[in-house]
Amino acid sequence: MEFNVEEIMETIPELIMVYGLKVVMALVVFFVGKWIAKMLASAFERGMASKNIDPTVAHFTRNIIYYALFAVVVIAALGQLGVQTASFVAIVGAAGLAIGFALQGSLANFAAGVLLILFRPIKVGDYVEAGGSAGVVKEISIFTTILTTPDNKVVIIANNQVMSNNIVNYSTMPTRRVDLTVGISYGSDIKLAKQIMQEIADNDSRVLKDPAVQIAVKELADSSVNFVFRSWVNSADYWGVFFDFTEQVKLKFDEQGIEIPFPQMDVHFDKSEEKAA
């Protein structure tokens, strides 16, 4: 088969005029449509925020709207190239079924993300333990939940892992109980120790009056008498009170001569063995 170079050269301008324009139009539709989809999704999110809707719900809904509009943009761009979109949608639908089986994990994460939004066991800003990690919820997206740890690391957890495991939310309740276990030696004054702990709690304005502070002997352990020292505070004050009380107990006990026992070992030598040697 022989190629006529002249005929090919003559048809190139025509091909460029026909298909080049289609390619340009497809690119314009794609980039402009993508920009519009992003703008509309962001505007919808701002509108929800202005109505005081939870940021978690607003951001999740924004992502759903964006990806739905983006799919429409892709189909419209393919239509500019001459692709039969009706048949293309049918092909995508058939392929979607096969892809669905292959991406069961991703679909499970998507379903879990929807459940997180509907039931709201956690929301942006909460400090939680979820999926084996602990941190402040930064974002709940379609497939993942993002936490920021206290030492400023970012942890990305699959939504399915969050929903399929226990969730501990430290921010839901307005108040929390600070629990300390304090041990003193058997030779120390129990009543004085209780008095000191009560004074520490009474002198801290962060401690709530109701429920009342609880100080009681928990157990008579092998080498110490152990107390429970429990006080209720606002959730935001929890760690501050926990650290301050731990330090104050040690300082006050030292001032009053109350001994806090620590593990130690006594070694005894048998002098009869030395003489035999």
PDB file of N, CA and C in Angstrom, residues 150-233:
ATOM      1  N   PRO A 150      -0.703  15.286  70.229  1.00  0.00           N
ATOM      2  CA  PRO A 150      -0.215  16.369  71.091  1.00  0.00           C
ATOM      3  C   PRO A 150       1.183  16.853  70.740  1.00  0.00           C
ATOM      4  N   ASP A 151       2.035  15.969  70.155  1.00  0.00           N
ATOM      5  CA  ASP A 151       3.377  16.398  69.759  1.00  0.00           C
ATOM      6  C   ASP A 151       3.417  16.817  68.288  1.00  0.00           C
ATOM      7  N   ASN A 152       2.224  17.154  67.745  1.00  0.00           N
ATOM      8  CA  ASN A 152       2.086  17.770  66.418  1.00  0.00           C
ATOM      9  C   ASN A 152       2.453  16.841  65.267  1.00  0.00           C
ATOM     10  N   LYS A 153       2.132  15.570  65.404  1.00  0.00           N
ATOM     11  CA  LYS A 153       2.226  14.647  64.281  1.00  0.00           C
ATOM     12  C   LYS A 153       0.831  14.460  63.688  1.00  0.00           C
ATOM     13  N   VAL A 154       0.793  14.213  62.387  1.00  0.00           N
ATOM     14  CA  VAL A 154      -0.471  14.011  61.690  1.00  0.00           C
ATOM     15  C   VAL A 154      -0.677  12.510  61.486  1.00  0.00           C
ATOM     16  N   VAL A 155      -1.815  12.005  61.933  1.00  0.00           N
ATOM     17  CA  VAL A 155      -2.146  10.583  61.790  1.00  0.00           C
ATOM     18  C   VAL A 155      -3.377  10.471  60.897  1.00  0.00           C
ATOM     19  N   ILE A 156      -3.257   9.704  59.823  1.00  0.00           N
ATOM     20  CA  ILE A 156      -4.361   9.500  58.883  1.00  0.00           C
ATOM     21  C   ILE A 156      -4.896   8.086  59.082  1.00  0.00           C
ATOM     22  N   ILE A 157      -6.172   7.987  59.432  1.00  0.00           N
ATOM     23  CA  ILE A 157      -6.790   6.696  59.757  1.00  0.00           C
ATOM     24  C   ILE A 157      -7.940   6.436  58.793  1.00  0.00           C
ATOM     25  N   ALA A 158      -8.015   5.224  58.271  1.00  0.00           N
ATOM     26  CA  ALA A 158      -9.145   4.855  57.415  1.00  0.00           C
ATOM     27  C   ALA A 158     -10.433   4.916  58.225  1.00  0.00           C
ATOM     28  N   ASN A 159     -11.478   5.485  57.629  1.00  0.00           N
ATOM     29  CA  ASN A 159     -12.744   5.633  58.347  1.00  0.00           C
ATOM     30  C   ASN A 159     -13.293   4.310  58.858  1.00  0.00           C
ATOM     31  N   ASN A 160     -13.069   3.244  58.098  1.00  0.00           N
ATOM     32  CA  ASN A 160     -13.556   1.942  58.528  1.00  0.00           C
ATOM     33  C   ASN A 160     -12.882   1.500  59.820  1.00  0.00           C
ATOM     34  N   GLN A 161     -11.596   1.848  59.979  1.00  0.00           N
ATOM     35  CA  GLN A 161     -10.886   1.526  61.214  1.00  0.00           C
ATOM     36  C   GLN A 161     -11.448   2.319  62.392  1.00  0.00           C
ATOM     37  N   VAL A 162     -11.868   3.533  62.123  1.00  0.00           N
ATOM     38  CA  VAL A 162     -12.446   4.360  63.191  1.00  0.00           C
ATOM     39  C   VAL A 162     -13.768   3.771  63.661  1.00  0.00           C
ATOM     40  N   MET A 163     -14.638   3.415  62.711  1.00  0.00           N
ATOM     41  CA  MET A 163     -15.974   2.941  63.069  1.00  0.00           C
ATOM     42  C   MET A 163     -15.981   1.507  63.592  1.00  0.00           C
ATOM     43  N   SER A 164     -15.012   0.699  63.191  1.00  0.00           N
ATOM     44  CA  SER A 164     -15.020  -0.714  63.594  1.00  0.00           C
ATOM     45  C   SER A 164     -14.316  -0.956  64.923  1.00  0.00           C
ATOM     46  N   ASN A 165     -13.765   0.090  65.539  1.00  0.00           N
ATOM     47  CA  ASN A 165     -13.099  -0.042  66.836  1.00  0.00           C
ATOM     48  C   ASN A 165     -13.740   0.912  67.842  1.00  0.00           C
ATOM     49  N   ASN A 166     -13.356   0.724  69.097  1.00  0.00           N
ATOM     50  CA  ASN A 166     -13.883   1.604  70.131  1.00  0.00           C
ATOM     51  C   ASN A 166     -13.402   3.038  69.913  1.00  0.00           C
ATOM     52  N   ILE A 167     -14.285   3.988  70.181  1.00  0.00           N
ATOM     53  CA  ILE A 167     -13.961   5.412  70.094  1.00  0.00           C
ATOM     54  C   ILE A 167     -14.084   6.009  71.488  1.00  0.00           C
ATOM     55  N   VAL A 168     -13.012   6.630  71.959  1.00  0.00           N
ATOM     56  CA  VAL A 168     -13.035   7.336  73.244  1.00  0.00           C
ATOM     57  C   VAL A 168     -12.941   8.827  72.943  1.00  0.00           C
ATOM     58  N   ASN A 169     -14.014   9.550  73.250  1.00  0.00           N
ATOM     59  CA  ASN A 169     -14.060  10.985  72.982  1.00  0.00           C
ATOM     60  C   ASN A 169     -13.925  11.732  74.311  1.00  0.00           C
ATOM     61  N   TYR A 170     -12.786  12.435  74.465  1.00  0.00           N
ATOM     62  CA  TYR A 170     -12.520  13.146  75.709  1.00  0.00           C
ATOM     63  C   TYR A 170     -13.144  14.542  75.736  1.00  0.00           C
ATOM     64  N   SER A 171     -13.710  14.971  74.631  1.00  0.00           N
ATOM     65  CA  SER A 171     -14.210  16.347  74.526  1.00  0.00           C
ATOM     66  C   SER A 171     -15.726  16.446  74.568  1.00  0.00           C
ATOM     67  N   THR A 172     -16.423  15.324  74.567  1.00  0.00           N
ATOM     68  CA  THR A 172     -17.883  15.371  74.521  1.00  0.00           C
ATOM     69  C   THR A 172     -18.468  15.968  75.793  1.00  0.00           C
ATOM     70  N   MET A 173     -17.993  15.506  76.945  1.00  0.00           N
ATOM     71  CA  MET A 173     -18.523  15.970  78.220  1.00  0.00           C
ATOM     72  C   MET A 173     -17.807  17.246  78.663  1.00  0.00           C
ATOM     73  N   PRO A 174     -18.519  18.162  79.287  1.00  0.00           N
ATOM     74  CA  PRO A 174     -17.901  19.431  79.694  1.00  0.00           C
ATOM     75  C   PRO A 174     -16.946  19.305  80.875  1.00  0.00           C
ATOM     76  N   THR A 175     -17.096  18.250  81.678  1.00  0.00           N
ATOM     77  CA  THR A 175     -16.228  18.076  82.848  1.00  0.00           C
ATOM     78  C   THR A 175     -15.589  16.694  82.834  1.00  0.00           C
ATOM     79  N   ARG A 176     -14.449  16.574  83.519  1.00  0.00           N
ATOM     80  CA  ARG A 176     -13.753  15.295  83.652  1.00  0.00           C
ATOM     81  C   ARG A 176     -13.235  15.138  85.078  1.00  0.00           C
ATOM     82  N   ARG A 177     -12.986  13.898  85.470  1.00  0.00           N
ATOM     83  CA  ARG A 177     -12.461  13.617  86.803  1.00  0.00           C
ATOM     84  C   ARG A 177     -10.968  13.336  86.720  1.00  0.00           C
ATOM     85  N   VAL A 178     -10.211  14.050  87.530  1.00  0.00           N
ATOM     86  CA  VAL A 178      -8.764  13.825  87.613  1.00  0.00           C
ATOM     87  C   VAL A 178      -8.522  12.750  88.655  1.00  0.00           C
ATOM     88  N   ASP A 179      -7.966  11.624  88.241  1.00  0.00           N
ATOM     89  CA  ASP A 179      -7.706  10.498  89.146  1.00  0.00           C
ATOM     90  C   ASP A 179      -6.212  10.373  89.408  1.00  0.00           C
ATOM     91  N   LEU A 180      -5.834  10.470  90.673  1.00  0.00           N
ATOM     92  CA  LEU A 180      -4.445  10.249  91.076  1.00  0.00           C
ATOM     93  C   LEU A 180      -4.407   9.112  92.094  1.00  0.00           C
ATOM     94  N   THR A 181      -3.394   8.286  92.003  1.00  0.00           N
ATOM     95  CA  THR A 181      -3.131   7.272  93.015  1.00  0.00           C
ATOM     96  C   THR A 181      -1.876   7.690  93.765  1.00  0.00           C
ATOM     97  N   VAL A 182      -2.018   7.922  95.064  1.00  0.00           N
ATOM     98  CA  VAL A 182      -0.919   8.425  95.886  1.00  0.00           C
ATOM     99  C   VAL A 182      -0.579   7.385  96.947  1.00  0.00           C
ATOM    100  N   GLY A 183       0.687   7.000  97.006  1.00  0.00           N
ATOM    101  CA  GLY A 183       1.121   6.011  97.996  1.00  0.00           C
ATOM    102  C   GLY A 183       2.011   6.635  99.060  1.00  0.00           C
ATOM    103  N   ILE A 184       1.778   6.253 100.347  1.00  0.00           N
ATOM    104  CA  ILE A 184       2.652   6.693 101.440  1.00  0.00           C
ATOM    105  C   ILE A 184       3.127   5.462 102.189  1.00  0.00           C
ATOM    106  N   SER A 185       4.218   5.613 102.935  1.00  0.00           N
ATOM    107  CA  SER A 185       4.763   4.484 103.685  1.00  0.00           C
ATOM    108  C   SER A 185       3.850   4.154 104.860  1.00  0.00           C
ATOM    109  N   TYR A 186       3.974   2.943 105.380  1.00  0.00           N
ATOM    110  CA  TYR A 186       3.137   2.508 106.491  1.00  0.00           C
ATOM    111  C   TYR A 186       3.430   3.302 107.765  1.00  0.00           C
ATOM    112  N   GLY A 187       4.633   3.884 107.850  1.00  0.00           N
ATOM    113  CA  GLY A 187       4.978   4.644 109.035  1.00  0.00           C
ATOM    114  C   GLY A 187       4.514   6.087 109.004  1.00  0.00           C
ATOM    115  N   SER A 188       3.940   6.541 107.890  1.00  0.00           N
ATOM    116  CA  SER A 188       3.498   7.929 107.772  1.00  0.00           C
ATOM    117  C   SER A 188       2.087   8.104 108.321  1.00  0.00           C
ATOM    118  N   ASP A 189       1.751   9.364 108.616  1.00  0.00           N
ATOM    119  CA  ASP A 189       0.460   9.712 109.211  1.00  0.00           C
ATOM    120  C   ASP A 189      -0.616   9.767 108.120  1.00  0.00           C
ATOM    121  N   ILE A 190      -1.573   8.845 108.157  1.00  0.00           N
ATOM    122  CA  ILE A 190      -2.620   8.770 107.146  1.00  0.00           C
ATOM    123  C   ILE A 190      -3.507  10.012 107.186  1.00  0.00           C
ATOM    124  N   LYS A 191      -3.910  10.436 108.381  1.00  0.00           N
ATOM    125  CA  LYS A 191      -4.803  11.591 108.507  1.00  0.00           C
ATOM    126  C   LYS A 191      -4.139  12.862 107.984  1.00  0.00           C
ATOM    127  N   LEU A 192      -2.842  13.030 108.275  1.00  0.00           N
ATOM    128  CA  LEU A 192      -2.131  14.210 107.785  1.00  0.00           C
ATOM    129  C   LEU A 192      -2.043  14.191 106.262  1.00  0.00           C
ATOM    130  N   ALA A 193      -1.792  13.012 105.690  1.00  0.00           N
ATOM    131  CA  ALA A 193      -1.712  12.897 104.227  1.00  0.00           C
ATOM    132  C   ALA A 193      -3.043  13.289 103.584  1.00  0.00           C
ATOM    133  N   LYS A 194      -4.162  12.821 104.163  1.00  0.00           N
ATOM    134  CA  LYS A 194      -5.474  13.167 103.635  1.00  0.00           C
ATOM    135  C   LYS A 194      -5.734  14.669 103.762  1.00  0.00           C
ATOM    136  N   GLN A 195      -5.299  15.249 104.873  1.00  0.00           N
ATOM    137  CA  GLN A 195      -5.492  16.681 105.089  1.00  0.00           C
ATOM    138  C   GLN A 195      -4.726  17.502 104.053  1.00  0.00           C
ATOM    139  N   ILE A 196      -3.509  17.095 103.763  1.00  0.00           N
ATOM    140  CA  ILE A 196      -2.688  17.817 102.783  1.00  0.00           C
ATOM    141  C   ILE A 196      -3.334  17.764 101.406  1.00  0.00           C
ATOM    142  N   MET A 197      -3.798  16.587 100.994  1.00  0.00           N
ATOM    143  CA  MET A 197      -4.430  16.458  99.673  1.00  0.00           C
ATOM    144  C   MET A 197      -5.714  17.271  99.594  1.00  0.00           C
ATOM    145  N   GLN A 198      -6.471  17.296 100.699  1.00  0.00           N
ATOM    146  CA  GLN A 198      -7.691  18.100 100.717  1.00  0.00           C
ATOM    147  C   GLN A 198      -7.373  19.580 100.578  1.00  0.00           C
ATOM    148  N   GLU A 199      -6.320  20.052 101.240  1.00  0.00           N
ATOM    149  CA  GLU A 199      -5.923  21.457 101.142  1.00  0.00           C
ATOM    150  C   GLU A 199      -5.463  21.808  99.726  1.00  0.00           C
ATOM    151  N   ILE A 200      -4.767  20.874  99.071  1.00  0.00           N
ATOM    152  CA  ILE A 200      -4.325  21.111  97.688  1.00  0.00           C
ATOM    153  C   ILE A 200      -5.530  21.326  96.782  1.00  0.00           C
ATOM    154  N   ALA A 201      -6.558  20.493  96.952  1.00  0.00           N
ATOM    155  CA  ALA A 201      -7.758  20.620  96.129  1.00  0.00           C
ATOM    156  C   ALA A 201      -8.544  21.889  96.469  1.00  0.00           C
ATOM    157  N   ASP A 202      -8.651  22.195  97.775  1.00  0.00           N
ATOM    158  CA  ASP A 202      -9.438  23.364  98.199  1.00  0.00           C
ATOM    159  C   ASP A 202      -8.815  24.671  97.723  1.00  0.00           C
ATOM    160  N   ASN A 203      -7.490  24.702  97.590  1.00  0.00           N
ATOM    161  CA  ASN A 203      -6.787  25.937  97.222  1.00  0.00           C
ATOM    162  C   ASN A 203      -6.679  26.141  95.708  1.00  0.00           C
ATOM    163  N   ASP A 204      -7.230  25.229  94.929  1.00  0.00           N
ATOM    164  CA  ASP A 204      -7.163  25.348  93.467  1.00  0.00           C
ATOM    165  C   ASP A 204      -8.544  25.724  92.939  1.00  0.00           C
ATOM    166  N   SER A 205      -8.641  26.902  92.341  1.00  0.00           N
ATOM    167  CA  SER A 205      -9.933  27.396  91.863  1.00  0.00           C
ATOM    168  C   SER A 205     -10.476  26.606  90.677  1.00  0.00           C
ATOM    169  N   ARG A 206      -9.620  25.811  90.031  1.00  0.00           N
ATOM    170  CA  ARG A 206     -10.069  25.028  88.882  1.00  0.00           C
ATOM    171  C   ARG A 206     -10.888  23.810  89.293  1.00  0.00           C
ATOM    172  N   VAL A 207     -10.770  23.405  90.553  1.00  0.00           N
ATOM    173  CA  VAL A 207     -11.493  22.230  91.046  1.00  0.00           C
ATOM    174  C   VAL A 207     -12.945  22.609  91.317  1.00  0.00           C
ATOM    175  N   LEU A 208     -13.860  21.819  90.783  1.00  0.00           N
ATOM    176  CA  LEU A 208     -15.290  22.085  90.967  1.00  0.00           C
ATOM    177  C   LEU A 208     -15.750  21.634  92.350  1.00  0.00           C
ATOM    178  N   LYS A 209     -16.710  22.339  92.890  1.00  0.00           N
ATOM    179  CA  LYS A 209     -17.237  22.002  94.213  1.00  0.00           C
ATOM    180  C   LYS A 209     -18.191  20.819  94.169  1.00  0.00           C
ATOM    181  N   ASP A 210     -18.827  20.656  93.029  1.00  0.00           N
ATOM    182  CA  ASP A 210     -19.784  19.568  92.880  1.00  0.00           C
ATOM    183  C   ASP A 210     -19.528  18.859  91.546  1.00  0.00           C
ATOM    184  N   PRO A 211     -19.219  17.555  91.573  1.00  0.00           N
ATOM    185  CA  PRO A 211     -19.127  16.650  92.719  1.00  0.00           C
ATOM    186  C   PRO A 211     -17.941  16.982  93.636  1.00  0.00           C
ATOM    187  N   ALA A 212     -18.049  16.559  94.874  1.00  0.00           N
ATOM    188  CA  ALA A 212     -17.025  16.863  95.858  1.00  0.00           C
ATOM    189  C   ALA A 212     -15.763  16.048  95.620  1.00  0.00           C
ATOM    190  N   VAL A 213     -14.649  16.577  96.135  1.00  0.00           N
ATOM    191  CA  VAL A 213     -13.368  15.871  96.047  1.00  0.00           C
ATOM    192  C   VAL A 213     -13.446  14.588  96.883  1.00  0.00           C
ATOM    193  N   GLN A 214     -12.870  13.510  96.347  1.00  0.00           N
ATOM    194  CA  GLN A 214     -12.853  12.234  97.056  1.00  0.00           C
ATOM    195  C   GLN A 214     -11.412  11.830  97.354  1.00  0.00           C
ATOM    196  N   ILE A 215     -11.130  11.632  98.642  1.00  0.00           N
ATOM    197  CA  ILE A 215      -9.810  11.163  99.085  1.00  0.00           C
ATOM    198  C   ILE A 215     -10.047   9.990 100.019  1.00  0.00           C
ATOM    199  N   ALA A 216      -9.582   8.822  99.658  1.00  0.00           N
ATOM    200  CA  ALA A 216      -9.854   7.624 100.455  1.00  0.00           C
ATOM    201  C   ALA A 216      -8.730   6.614 100.286  1.00  0.00           C
ATOM    202  N   VAL A 217      -8.588   5.746 101.293  1.00  0.00           N
ATOM    203  CA  VAL A 217      -7.596   4.674 101.204  1.00  0.00           C
ATOM    204  C   VAL A 217      -8.098   3.628 100.215  1.00  0.00           C
ATOM    205  N   LYS A 218      -7.287   3.369  99.204  1.00  0.00           N
ATOM    206  CA  LYS A 218      -7.675   2.421  98.158  1.00  0.00           C
ATOM    207  C   LYS A 218      -7.269   1.001  98.509  1.00  0.00           C
ATOM    208  N   GLU A 219      -6.028   0.851  98.975  1.00  0.00           N
ATOM    209  CA  GLU A 219      -5.550  -0.494  99.298  1.00  0.00           C
ATOM    210  C   GLU A 219      -4.344  -0.419 100.218  1.00  0.00           C
ATOM    211  N   LEU A 220      -4.148  -1.508 100.935  1.00  0.00           N
ATOM    212  CA  LEU A 220      -2.947  -1.686 101.746  1.00  0.00           C
ATOM    213  C   LEU A 220      -2.012  -2.573 100.935  1.00  0.00           C
ATOM    214  N   ALA A 221      -1.140  -1.955 100.172  1.00  0.00           N
ATOM    215  CA  ALA A 221      -0.274  -2.690  99.247  1.00  0.00           C
ATOM    216  C   ALA A 221       0.923  -3.273  99.987  1.00  0.00           C
ATOM    217  N   ASP A 222       1.807  -3.938  99.241  1.00  0.00           N
ATOM    218  CA  ASP A 222       2.952  -4.614  99.848  1.00  0.00           C
ATOM    219  C   ASP A 222       3.869  -3.655 100.597  1.00  0.00           C
ATOM    220  N   SER A 223       4.099  -2.465 100.023  1.00  0.00           N
ATOM    221  CA  SER A 223       5.059  -1.545 100.635  1.00  0.00           C
ATOM    222  C   SER A 223       4.505  -0.147 100.832  1.00  0.00           C
ATOM    223  N   SER A 224       3.191   0.037 100.627  1.00  0.00           N
ATOM    224  CA  SER A 224       2.626   1.382 100.744  1.00  0.00           C
ATOM    225  C   SER A 224       1.137   1.318 101.050  1.00  0.00           C
ATOM    226  N   VAL A 225       0.661   2.434 101.598  1.00  0.00           N
ATOM    227  CA  VAL A 225      -0.778   2.646 101.758  1.00  0.00           C
ATOM    228  C   VAL A 225      -1.201   3.553 100.609  1.00  0.00           C
ATOM    229  N   ASN A 226      -2.051   3.063  99.728  1.00  0.00           N
ATOM    230  CA  ASN A 226      -2.407   3.789  98.514  1.00  0.00           C
ATOM    231  C   ASN A 226      -3.752   4.503  98.659  1.00  0.00           C
ATOM    232  N   PHE A 227      -3.749   5.792  98.305  1.00  0.00           N
ATOM    233  CA  PHE A 227      -4.962   6.607  98.324  1.00  0.00           C
ATOM    234  C   PHE A 227      -5.460   6.831  96.900  1.00  0.00           C
ATOM    235  N   VAL A 228      -6.774   7.046  96.775  1.00  0.00           N
ATOM    236  CA  VAL A 228      -7.324   7.620  95.556  1.00  0.00           C
ATOM    237  C   VAL A 228      -7.582   9.093  95.845  1.00  0.00           C
ATOM    238  N   PHE A 229      -7.143   9.948  94.904  1.00  0.00           N
ATOM    239  CA  PHE A 229      -7.300  11.396  95.040  1.00  0.00           C
ATOM    240  C   PHE A 229      -8.038  11.842  93.779  1.00  0.00           C
ATOM    241  N   ARG A 230      -9.360  12.074  93.916  1.00  0.00           N
ATOM    242  CA  ARG A 230     -10.205  12.337  92.763  1.00  0.00           C
ATOM    243  C   ARG A 230     -10.851  13.717  92.877  1.00  0.00           C
ATOM    244  N   SER A 231     -10.746  14.490  91.810  1.00  0.00           N
ATOM    245  CA  SER A 231     -11.365  15.811  91.795  1.00  0.00           C
ATOM    246  C   SER A 231     -11.916  16.078  90.392  1.00  0.00           C
ATOM    247  N   TRP A 232     -13.022  16.826  90.336  1.00  0.00           N
ATOM    248  CA  TRP A 232     -13.681  17.138  89.073  1.00  0.00           C
ATOM    249  C   TRP A 232     -13.295  18.530  88.599  1.00  0.00           C
ATOM    250  N   VAL A 233     -13.006  18.626  87.292  1.00  0.00           N
ATOM    251  CA  VAL A 233     -12.600  19.907  86.698  1.00  0.00           C
ATOM    252  C   VAL A 233     -13.259  20.036  85.325  1.00  0.00           C
TER     253      VAL A 233
END
